[in-house]
């Protein structure tokens, strides 16, 4: 449904870009976010600002944000700004439908998703949460 985003994620995964990166952002009962290369370093202040050095085109589809769906993170007002960061929905998030591109979904490991979602993140911000909506 979203070949550009899917191929980008596959390319990054196969090149070990995501190895040892963290889920650096978590909003309980909403999303967890990962895919930032800067989450590998010892500076939590730059988490959420890393990218692979390129951006990809938005290739929208009609897929809905349900529990376990993966979507690309982008800059709020820049449609074609996704790079490597992604988020996984922890519940149905219809407010994100049409705004962010669903490109995959979990096929196994929901219990792991539940465990990750209970770990607090260092970068939860009410302002960021409100911007997503």
Coordinates of C-alpha atoms in Angstrom, one line a residue:
X1 CA 0.0 0.0 0.0
X2 CA 3.0 2.3 0.5
X3 CA 5.9 1.1 -1.5
X4 CA 8.2 4.2 -1.0
X5 CA 7.9 4.0 2.8
X6 CA 8.1 0.3 2.9
X7 CA 11.3 0.1 0.7
X8 CA 12.9 2.9 2.7
X9 CA 12.3 1.0 6.0
X10 CA 13.5 -2.3 4.5
X11 CA 16.7 -0.6 3.1
X12 CA 17.4 0.9 6.6
X13 CA 16.7 -2.4 8.3
X14 CA 18.9 -4.4 6.0
X15 CA 21.8 -1.9 6.3
X16 CA 21.7 -2.3 10.1
X17 CA 20.8 1.4 10.5
X18 CA 18.3 0.5 13.2
X19 CA 20.6 -1.8 15.2
X20 CA 21.0 -0.6 18.8
X21 CA 18.7 2.4 18.3
X22 CA 16.2 3.0 21.1
X23 CA 12.5 3.7 21.3
X24 CA 13.3 7.2 22.4
X25 CA 9.8 8.6 22.8
X26 CA 6.7 7.0 24.3
X27 CA 3.2 8.4 24.9
X28 CA 1.3 5.9 27.1
X29 CA -1.8 4.5 25.4
X30 CA -0.9 6.3 22.2
X31 CA 2.5 5.6 20.4
X32 CA 6.1 4.6 20.8
X33 CA 8.6 6.1 18.5
X34 CA 12.0 4.9 17.3
X35 CA 14.4 4.9 14.4
X36 CA 16.6 7.7 15.4
X37 CA 20.3 7.0 14.8
X38 CA 21.2 9.6 17.5
X39 CA 19.6 7.4 20.1
X40 CA 22.7 5.3 20.0
X41 CA 24.9 7.9 21.6
X42 CA 25.1 9.0 25.2
X43 CA 23.3 12.3 24.7
X44 CA 19.5 12.0 25.3
X45 CA 19.1 15.7 24.4
X46 CA 19.5 15.0 20.7
X47 CA 17.2 12.0 20.6
X48 CA 14.4 12.6 18.1
X49 CA 16.6 14.8 15.8
X50 CA 18.5 12.1 13.8
X51 CA 17.9 11.0 10.2
X52 CA 19.5 8.9 7.5
X53 CA 20.7 11.9 5.5
X54 CA 17.7 11.8 3.1
X55 CA 13.9 12.2 3.1
X56 CA 11.3 10.3 1.1
X57 CA 8.2 11.2 -0.7
X58 CA 4.9 10.7 1.0
X59 CA 2.9 7.9 -0.6
X60 CA -0.4 8.0 1.1
X61 CA -2.8 5.2 1.4
X62 CA -6.1 4.4 3.1
X63 CA -4.7 2.2 5.8
X64 CA -5.9 3.0 9.3
X65 CA -3.8 3.6 12.5
X66 CA -4.7 0.5 14.6
X67 CA -2.7 -1.1 17.4
X68 CA 0.5 -2.4 16.0
X69 CA 0.6 -0.4 12.8
X70 CA 3.9 1.3 11.9
X71 CA 4.0 4.8 10.4
X72 CA 6.7 7.1 9.4
X73 CA 7.4 10.2 11.5
X74 CA 7.7 13.5 9.5
X75 CA 7.9 17.2 10.3
X76 CA 4.4 18.4 11.0
X77 CA 4.1 20.9 8.1
X78 CA 6.4 19.1 5.7
X79 CA 4.7 16.4 3.8
X80 CA 7.8 14.9 2.2
X81 CA 10.1 14.9 5.3
X82 CA 10.1 11.3 6.6
X83 CA 13.5 9.6 6.8
X84 CA 14.1 6.9 9.4
X85 CA 12.0 7.6 12.4
X86 CA 8.8 5.7 12.8
X87 CA 6.1 5.1 15.4
X88 CA 4.0 2.2 16.4
X89 CA 0.4 2.8 17.4
X90 CA -0.5 1.4 20.8
X91 CA -4.2 1.7 20.1
X92 CA -6.6 2.8 17.3
X93 CA -5.5 6.4 16.4
X94 CA -8.0 7.6 13.9
X95 CA -6.9 11.2 14.5
X96 CA -3.7 10.3 12.7
X97 CA -5.4 8.7 9.7
X98 CA -4.5 10.6 6.5
X99 CA -1.9 12.7 8.3
X100 CA 0.8 10.0 8.7
X101 CA 1.5 7.0 6.4
X102 CA 0.9 3.5 7.7
X103 CA 3.3 1.2 5.9
X104 CA 3.4 -2.0 8.0
X105 CA 1.9 -3.8 11.0
X106 CA 3.1 -6.2 13.6
X107 CA 2.4 -9.8 12.8
X108 CA 3.7 -11.2 16.0
X109 CA 5.0 -9.9 19.4
X110 CA 2.0 -7.9 20.7
X111 CA 3.2 -8.9 24.2
X112 CA 6.5 -7.2 23.5
X113 CA 4.7 -4.1 22.3
X114 CA 2.8 -4.1 25.6
X115 CA 6.0 -4.3 27.6
X116 CA 7.8 -1.5 25.7
X117 CA 4.8 0.7 26.1
X118 CA 5.0 0.5 29.9
X119 CA 8.6 1.8 30.0
X120 CA 8.8 5.6 30.5
X121 CA 10.7 7.6 28.0
X122 CA 12.9 10.6 28.7
X123 CA 11.3 12.8 26.0
X124 CA 7.5 12.9 26.6
X125 CA 6.2 16.4 26.0
X126 CA 2.5 17.5 26.1
X127 CA 3.3 20.0 23.4
X128 CA 4.6 17.4 21.0
X129 CA 1.6 15.1 21.8
X130 CA -0.8 18.0 21.0
X131 CA 1.0 18.7 17.7
X132 CA 0.4 15.1 16.5
X133 CA -3.3 15.5 16.9

